[in-house]
Amino acid sequence: MEQFIIKGGNPLVGEVDISGAKNAALGILAAAVMTDDTVLIENLPNVRDINVMLEAMSEIGVKVDRISPHAAMICGADICDVSVDYEYIKKIRASYYLLGALLGKYKKAEVPLPGGCNIGSRPIDLHLKGFRALGAEVTIRNGAICARAEHLRGSHIFLDTVSVGATINIMMAASMAEGRTIIENCAREPHVVDVANFLNSMGANIKGAGTDVIRIRGVEKLHNTEYSIIPDQIEAGTFMFAAAATRGDVMVRNVIPKHLEATSAKLIEIGCEVEEFDNAVRVVAPRRLCGTNVKTLPYPGYPTDMQPQIGVTLAIASGTSIVTESIFENRFKYLDELARMGAIAKVEGNTAIITGVDRLTGARISAPDLRAGAALVIAGLAAEGITIVDDIVYIQRGYELFEEKLRSLGAEIRLIHDEKEARRFRLQVG
Ligand code: UD1
């Protein structure tokens, strides 16, 4: 079983390059099967979720040519099966994007119903509501969602809750429906915009992505394109908080600073200096940081995917902070692990009250999910002594070369497989 072993205490200093956005890539890969032409996708992050998504696509007959770790040629001309296997949806929820993509292209699709996950129950009722509004008959049979339509017809759809997944899934299906679709109260996340831009580069007619009303005029066919995915704002934000929590000085490169505004604002509020460049941000934490209050919200609010990272940082800031999680109901599990490192936090409903301590001390802890796992690594980097993080498979789902990138900033972190390697690390770091 792989683990990270960390000797904390080094401020992170230097420059780090951010990979392509995982969540944008998942939508874009699914959308790429909507044409029979070959599509080139660049700036793909080389992470587990993407590799599983590509496998799921190969399995239904999509030709996937991984021409480099960060680029793939995708051809959906020979899709032989419009049903995705449960094995894939179990590993990666976002393979449900194939539902919208295949329904749009073939007017039929079958994808197993994703269950809940570590961060919450995660219903997909809004996706299904959207498909039904477009004229599809949607049934749940033997654990799978079956969507079928004679014709998909444009419609006026109001989303009750702001949902990234529903916005992207409906947008894909509507791109190849007859006539005009209007989606109201849609998500404005950068990856929604990236998927819309990608579809438009294939000949779709989508307007308004990035606002809360998206207007789509359906087209009959989509065509080939070459497209480069936006940088990952959550990976970038994670490194920004790693710099802050270790009182470091890091230039985070290959980012779109506009996408990081909510994160930058919070970092400034707690005492960091944040300098913006054209495609980089520099975070400097010259002294002990101070507490604040934060509430997660849909974009452009503070992202739920950055909640554990700020939580960990506030655990060593001065004063008491209140963190409110308004998107997913089960995103504070990392605080139990953090308590083992000496943090003081109390969870009441969707709120955590965190009282900053002077320092955390290393402990053996487990990653409860992807972002919480990354946040606990940050805790280990800021703590005194040795931390071992279990279940790092979660972290590997979404962070490319995480430990290498951290090491390049001066972190003492290794991926280990057994106790022997742990001992060797302890001897090396003294
Ligand atoms: C996406 C991101 C995830 C991020 C989340 C919120 C991907 C692959 N994942 O997840 O990393 O944490 O956005 O920014 O992009 N909801 C419903 N019914 C639905 C759909 C959603 O009630 O049909 C609710 C959810 O339970 C949640 C809220 O809407 O409370 C937002 O979820 P959503 O934006 O859909 O998240 P995902 O797309 O699953």
XYZ file of C-alpha atoms and ligand atoms in Angstrom:
469
model
C 0.000 0.000 0.000
C 1.446 3.332 -1.013
C 1.786 6.101 1.551
C 3.334 9.528 1.764
C 5.895 10.117 4.458
C 6.609 13.740 5.259
C 9.030 15.551 7.516
C 7.370 18.858 8.189
C 8.776 22.236 8.992
C 10.314 23.432 5.728
C 8.789 26.577 4.238
C 7.963 25.867 0.593
C 9.988 28.128 -1.676
C 10.310 28.227 -5.466
C 8.222 27.837 -8.587
C 5.717 25.184 -9.548
C 3.854 24.473 -12.802
C 0.182 23.614 -12.672
C -1.291 20.835 -14.836
C -4.468 20.869 -16.906
C -7.787 20.957 -15.060
C -8.978 17.457 -14.198
C -12.624 18.432 -13.922
C -12.597 20.256 -17.258
C -10.787 17.330 -18.877
C -13.442 14.840 -17.724
C -16.208 16.819 -19.430
C -14.131 17.496 -22.516
C -13.130 13.849 -22.990
C -16.780 12.806 -22.856
C -17.762 15.574 -25.284
C -14.988 14.486 -27.663
C -16.903 11.307 -28.553
C -19.765 13.396 -29.973
C -18.118 13.691 -33.371
C -17.012 10.920 -35.742
C -13.911 12.969 -36.553
C -10.657 12.635 -34.648
C -10.148 15.245 -31.950
C -6.821 16.286 -30.416
C -6.908 17.218 -26.732
C -3.851 18.795 -25.141
C -2.852 19.803 -21.611
C -4.531 16.681 -20.242
C -3.476 16.072 -16.660
C -1.786 12.703 -16.266
C -3.811 11.576 -13.253
C -5.753 8.460 -12.323
C -9.267 9.845 -12.948
C -8.350 10.796 -16.499
C -6.777 7.428 -17.201
C -9.888 5.624 -15.919
C -12.118 7.875 -18.026
C -10.052 7.024 -21.117
C -10.363 3.309 -20.299
C -14.148 3.652 -19.938
C -14.233 5.317 -23.344
C -12.060 2.622 -24.968
C -14.377 0.003 -23.537
C -17.366 1.336 -25.521
C -15.375 1.449 -28.752
C -13.843 4.940 -28.695
C -10.398 4.971 -30.283
C -8.030 6.560 -27.779
C -4.478 7.294 -28.836
C -2.473 8.692 -25.935
C 0.180 10.398 -28.042
C 1.959 11.758 -24.950
C 1.272 11.864 -21.197
C -0.538 15.162 -21.741
C -2.238 14.706 -25.101
C -4.674 12.256 -26.645
C -6.338 11.760 -30.016
C -9.929 10.649 -29.557
C -12.164 9.177 -32.252
C -15.753 8.260 -31.481
C -16.616 7.025 -35.015
C -16.749 3.347 -34.090
C -18.627 3.379 -30.810
C -20.162 -0.072 -30.563
C -21.924 0.167 -27.233
C -23.770 3.044 -25.605
C -23.714 1.489 -22.152
C -20.898 2.206 -19.745
C -19.752 -0.496 -17.324
C -20.379 -0.190 -13.561
C -16.664 -0.783 -12.877
C -15.898 2.650 -14.309
C -18.669 4.629 -12.654
C -17.569 3.071 -9.339
C -14.077 4.415 -9.868
C -15.041 7.719 -11.370
C -18.431 9.366 -10.999
C -17.798 11.801 -13.819
C -18.004 9.004 -16.374
C -21.700 9.950 -16.177
C -20.792 12.731 -18.593
C -20.932 10.007 -21.235
C -24.686 9.979 -20.642
C -25.146 13.521 -21.971
C -22.593 13.004 -24.738
C -24.003 9.706 -26.035
C -27.616 10.820 -25.646
C -26.837 13.927 -27.689
C -25.077 11.984 -30.420
C -26.995 8.684 -30.606
C -30.219 9.657 -28.773
C -29.629 6.768 -26.408
C -27.270 5.982 -23.553
C -27.013 3.776 -20.521
C -24.821 4.562 -17.534
C -24.929 2.951 -14.076
C -26.367 5.225 -11.420
C -23.478 6.581 -9.383
C -23.990 6.083 -5.662
C -23.007 8.535 -2.966
C -19.356 9.152 -2.304
C -17.054 10.101 0.536
C -18.065 13.749 0.524
C -21.852 13.394 0.362
C -24.912 11.722 -1.119
C -24.598 13.475 -4.504
C -27.945 13.015 -6.281
C -28.154 13.433 -10.052
C -31.849 14.274 -10.300
C -31.140 17.554 -12.083
C -29.199 15.844 -14.857
C -32.184 13.544 -15.433
C -34.662 16.412 -15.205
C -32.711 18.159 -17.966
C -32.626 15.095 -20.234
C -36.368 14.601 -19.746
C -37.010 18.242 -20.585
C -35.134 17.643 -23.852
C -37.609 14.873 -24.670
C -35.701 11.817 -23.509
C -37.401 8.985 -21.735
C -35.263 8.311 -18.680
C -35.693 5.195 -16.585
C -33.676 3.523 -13.870
C -33.332 -0.181 -14.552
C -31.110 -2.685 -12.762
C -29.037 0.062 -11.231
C -28.529 1.919 -14.492
C -29.906 5.114 -15.985
C -31.307 4.438 -19.447
C -32.011 7.520 -21.514
C -33.603 7.311 -24.957
C -35.318 9.673 -27.361
C -36.765 9.563 -30.875
C -35.745 13.189 -31.177
C -34.163 15.501 -28.656
C -35.864 18.879 -28.726
C -34.566 22.133 -27.282
C -36.253 23.246 -24.092
C -36.263 25.835 -21.322
C -34.692 24.263 -18.249
C -34.432 25.760 -14.785
C -31.954 24.098 -12.431
C -33.196 24.173 -8.826
C -29.644 23.972 -7.461
C -26.506 25.257 -9.105
C -24.843 22.087 -10.374
C -21.642 21.801 -12.375
C -22.375 18.243 -13.446
C -25.981 18.890 -14.495
C -24.995 22.043 -16.405
C -22.303 20.193 -18.369
C -24.347 17.047 -18.982
C -27.430 18.940 -20.207
C -25.286 21.315 -22.270
C -23.745 18.356 -24.110
C -27.068 16.681 -24.901
C -28.675 20.002 -25.911
C -25.808 20.770 -28.302
C -27.199 18.105 -30.639
C -30.925 18.580 -29.903
C -33.267 20.193 -32.419
C -33.801 23.893 -31.795
C -33.010 26.164 -28.903
C -32.319 25.271 -25.276
C -32.054 27.736 -22.431
C -30.553 26.522 -19.147
C -31.191 28.868 -16.224
C -29.426 28.995 -12.862
C -26.501 27.096 -14.316
C -23.037 26.690 -12.847
C -20.451 29.309 -13.843
C -17.298 27.368 -12.972
C -14.314 27.795 -15.312
C -14.609 24.168 -16.359
C -18.203 24.689 -17.505
C -16.860 27.453 -19.742
C -14.015 25.234 -20.932
C -16.377 22.418 -21.946
C -18.605 24.973 -23.751
C -15.591 26.432 -25.559
C -14.505 22.945 -26.546
C -17.963 22.059 -27.890
C -18.085 25.364 -29.776
C -14.695 24.580 -31.318
C -16.356 21.371 -32.636
C -19.154 23.408 -34.224
C -21.673 23.635 -31.368
C -23.557 26.872 -30.804
C -23.431 27.632 -27.072
C -23.649 31.150 -25.700
C -23.517 32.493 -22.162
C -21.282 29.874 -20.519
C -19.754 31.579 -17.486
C -23.036 33.374 -16.716
C -26.068 31.816 -15.079
C -28.028 31.516 -18.327
C -26.685 29.334 -21.141
C -28.337 29.444 -24.556
C -27.745 26.612 -26.986
C -28.840 26.231 -30.574
C -28.631 22.545 -31.444
C -26.604 21.422 -34.452
C -26.843 18.195 -36.427
C -23.180 17.353 -36.489
C -19.987 18.229 -34.671
C -16.550 18.133 -36.264
C -12.864 17.740 -35.465
C -10.896 20.182 -33.363
C -7.643 20.678 -31.503
C -8.066 21.954 -27.993
C -5.914 22.723 -24.961
C -7.493 22.360 -21.507
C -7.372 25.228 -18.983
C -5.061 25.009 -15.959
C -6.421 23.361 -12.810
C -7.516 26.062 -10.397
C -7.887 23.591 -7.534
C -4.381 22.216 -7.951
C -3.142 25.823 -8.107
C -5.096 26.768 -4.989
C -3.718 23.735 -3.165
C -0.151 24.891 -3.804
C -1.108 28.432 -2.778
C -2.323 27.138 0.589
C 0.717 24.875 0.903
C 2.865 28.024 0.566
C 0.710 29.827 3.133
C 0.603 27.037 5.723
C 4.376 26.504 5.613
C 5.096 30.258 5.686
C 6.743 29.974 2.326
C 7.137 31.928 -0.907
C 5.870 30.137 -4.020
C 5.308 31.259 -7.598
C 2.435 29.154 -8.942
C 2.821 29.159 -12.720
C 0.611 28.288 -15.683
C -2.600 29.507 -14.061
C -5.423 31.889 -14.948
C -5.335 34.303 -11.958
C -8.967 35.307 -12.546
C -10.039 31.733 -11.693
C -8.202 31.986 -8.366
C -9.740 35.212 -7.101
C -11.769 33.694 -4.241
C -8.703 31.771 -3.047
C -6.386 34.779 -3.385
C -8.858 36.991 -1.489
C -8.946 34.579 1.462
C -5.166 34.259 1.507
C -4.803 38.040 1.626
C -7.422 38.218 4.381
C -5.438 35.819 6.576
C -2.200 37.738 6.111
C -0.495 36.477 2.937
C 0.871 38.627 0.168
C -0.537 37.540 -3.201
C 0.954 38.993 -6.360
C -0.769 38.379 -9.691
C 1.044 38.086 -13.020
C -0.352 37.317 -16.492
C -0.301 33.571 -15.958
C 1.131 33.128 -12.479
C 0.444 34.061 -8.877
C 3.022 34.404 -6.123
C 2.033 33.665 -2.555
C 4.232 34.835 0.310
C 3.418 34.149 3.950
C 5.877 36.272 5.916
C 4.481 35.655 9.413
C 1.933 33.620 11.359
C -1.438 33.861 9.648
C -4.650 34.946 11.330
C -8.035 33.248 11.396
C -11.077 34.134 9.317
C -14.529 32.914 8.399
C -15.286 31.241 5.093
C -18.321 29.736 3.417
C -18.171 27.529 0.338
C -20.349 28.597 -2.581
C -20.675 27.942 -6.307
C -18.203 29.890 -8.486
C -17.241 32.722 -8.206
C -17.657 32.031 -4.474
C -15.090 30.191 -2.421
C -14.847 26.616 -3.849
C -15.879 23.577 -1.814
C -12.879 21.787 -3.373
C -10.637 24.274 -1.526
C -12.386 23.936 1.844
C -10.070 21.352 3.443
C -6.982 23.280 2.325
C -8.122 26.477 4.054
C -9.354 24.456 7.055
C -5.892 22.982 7.596
C -4.278 26.400 7.240
C -6.695 27.984 9.722
C -5.912 25.204 12.200
C -2.482 26.810 12.702
C -3.539 30.449 12.301
C -4.157 32.678 15.292
C -7.675 32.993 16.677
C -10.904 31.168 15.989
C -12.268 30.591 12.484
C -15.640 29.445 11.267
C -15.786 27.314 8.121
C -19.210 26.711 6.594
C -19.623 23.993 3.963
C -22.734 24.721 1.948
C -22.281 22.345 -1.024
C -21.591 18.838 0.308
C -22.702 17.474 3.672
C -19.752 15.282 4.526
C -16.640 17.312 3.895
C -15.206 17.714 7.387
C -13.868 14.196 7.892
C -10.322 15.494 7.554
C -10.778 17.394 10.832
C -10.832 14.096 12.763
C -7.482 13.222 11.217
C -6.192 16.720 11.889
C -7.197 16.390 15.545
C -4.671 13.532 15.751
C -2.047 16.110 14.822
C -3.155 18.433 17.622
C -5.728 20.625 15.848
C -8.692 21.937 17.789
C -11.923 21.833 15.819
C -15.574 21.226 16.511
C -18.108 20.365 13.829
C -21.744 21.343 14.193
C -23.879 20.497 11.188
C -22.316 22.140 8.162
C -20.062 24.395 10.234
C -16.638 23.796 11.701
C -15.262 25.990 14.446
C -11.498 25.866 14.322
C -9.314 27.297 17.065
C -5.815 27.834 15.784
C -2.932 26.160 17.623
C 0.725 27.222 17.545
C 1.800 24.061 15.815
C 0.652 20.657 14.656
C 2.694 17.547 15.343
C 3.260 14.703 12.892
C 1.023 11.620 13.110
C -0.185 8.713 11.009
C -3.338 9.834 9.245
C -5.595 8.740 6.368
C -6.786 10.667 3.344
C -10.604 10.577 3.464
C -11.005 11.810 -0.139
C -9.113 13.629 -2.890
C -9.026 17.251 -1.678
C -9.018 16.388 2.017
C -6.058 14.105 1.300
C -4.123 16.932 -0.323
C -4.996 19.190 2.602
C -3.662 16.639 5.087
C -0.401 16.544 3.145
C -0.247 20.325 3.635
C -0.808 19.728 7.351
C 2.099 17.275 7.363
C 4.329 19.796 5.597
C 3.521 22.441 8.212
C 3.724 20.104 11.224
C 6.617 19.341 13.486
C 8.088 15.869 12.935
C 7.045 12.961 10.767
C 3.602 12.446 9.233
C 2.521 9.349 7.329
C -0.520 9.684 5.060
C -2.446 6.493 4.193
C -4.948 5.987 1.359
C -3.071 8.316 -0.980
C -4.776 6.668 -3.928
C -7.408 9.382 -3.451
C -4.793 12.093 -3.897
C -3.386 10.406 -6.984
C -6.834 10.602 -8.592
C -6.404 14.308 -9.143
C -2.885 15.584 -8.467
C -0.180 14.968 -11.029
C 3.294 14.314 -9.586
C 2.143 15.798 -6.287
C 5.111 14.727 -4.216
C 7.633 15.596 -6.950
C 6.185 19.090 -7.302
C 6.260 19.580 -3.524
C 9.832 18.264 -3.333
C 10.894 20.772 -5.993
C 9.721 23.465 -3.549
C 11.882 22.082 -0.752
C 9.376 19.743 0.919
C 10.687 16.551 2.473
C 8.115 14.079 1.207
C 8.448 10.578 -0.272
C 6.084 8.013 -1.659
C 6.786 4.775 0.187
C 5.549 1.203 -0.089
C 6.650 -0.377 3.192
C 8.185 0.109 6.598
C 11.696 -0.385 5.190
C 11.318 2.658 2.969
C 9.842 4.604 5.886
C 12.928 3.772 7.998
C 15.236 4.828 5.185
C 13.406 8.169 4.930
C 13.651 8.730 8.682
C 17.396 8.086 8.557
C 17.840 10.433 5.606
C 15.967 13.345 7.143
C 17.558 12.822 10.544
C -18.288 19.082 -9.419
C -16.826 18.779 -9.276
C -16.460 18.645 -7.812
C -16.898 19.881 -7.052
C -18.353 20.195 -7.305
C -18.790 21.512 -6.705
C -16.362 17.580 -11.319
C -16.034 16.284 -11.971
N -16.540 17.554 -10.004
O -19.004 17.979 -8.879
O -15.053 18.467 -7.716
O -16.713 19.646 -5.668
O -18.595 20.281 -8.722
O -18.029 22.550 -7.191
O -16.406 18.614 -11.947
N -27.008 18.384 -6.801
C -28.315 17.968 -6.742
N -28.843 17.332 -7.815
C -28.123 17.090 -8.944
C -26.788 17.513 -9.006
C -26.249 18.159 -7.903
O -28.991 18.180 -5.726
O -28.670 16.510 -9.887
C -26.408 19.102 -5.639
C -25.228 18.337 -5.006
O -25.671 17.390 -4.057
C -24.439 19.471 -4.392
C -24.659 20.630 -5.366
O -25.808 20.276 -6.137
O -24.981 19.832 -3.155
C -23.510 20.894 -6.300
O -23.101 19.685 -6.924
P -22.486 19.658 -8.389
O -22.089 21.044 -8.777
O -23.405 18.922 -9.282
O -21.187 18.807 -8.178
P -20.534 17.789 -9.199
O -20.790 18.224 -10.598
O -20.899 16.409 -8.801
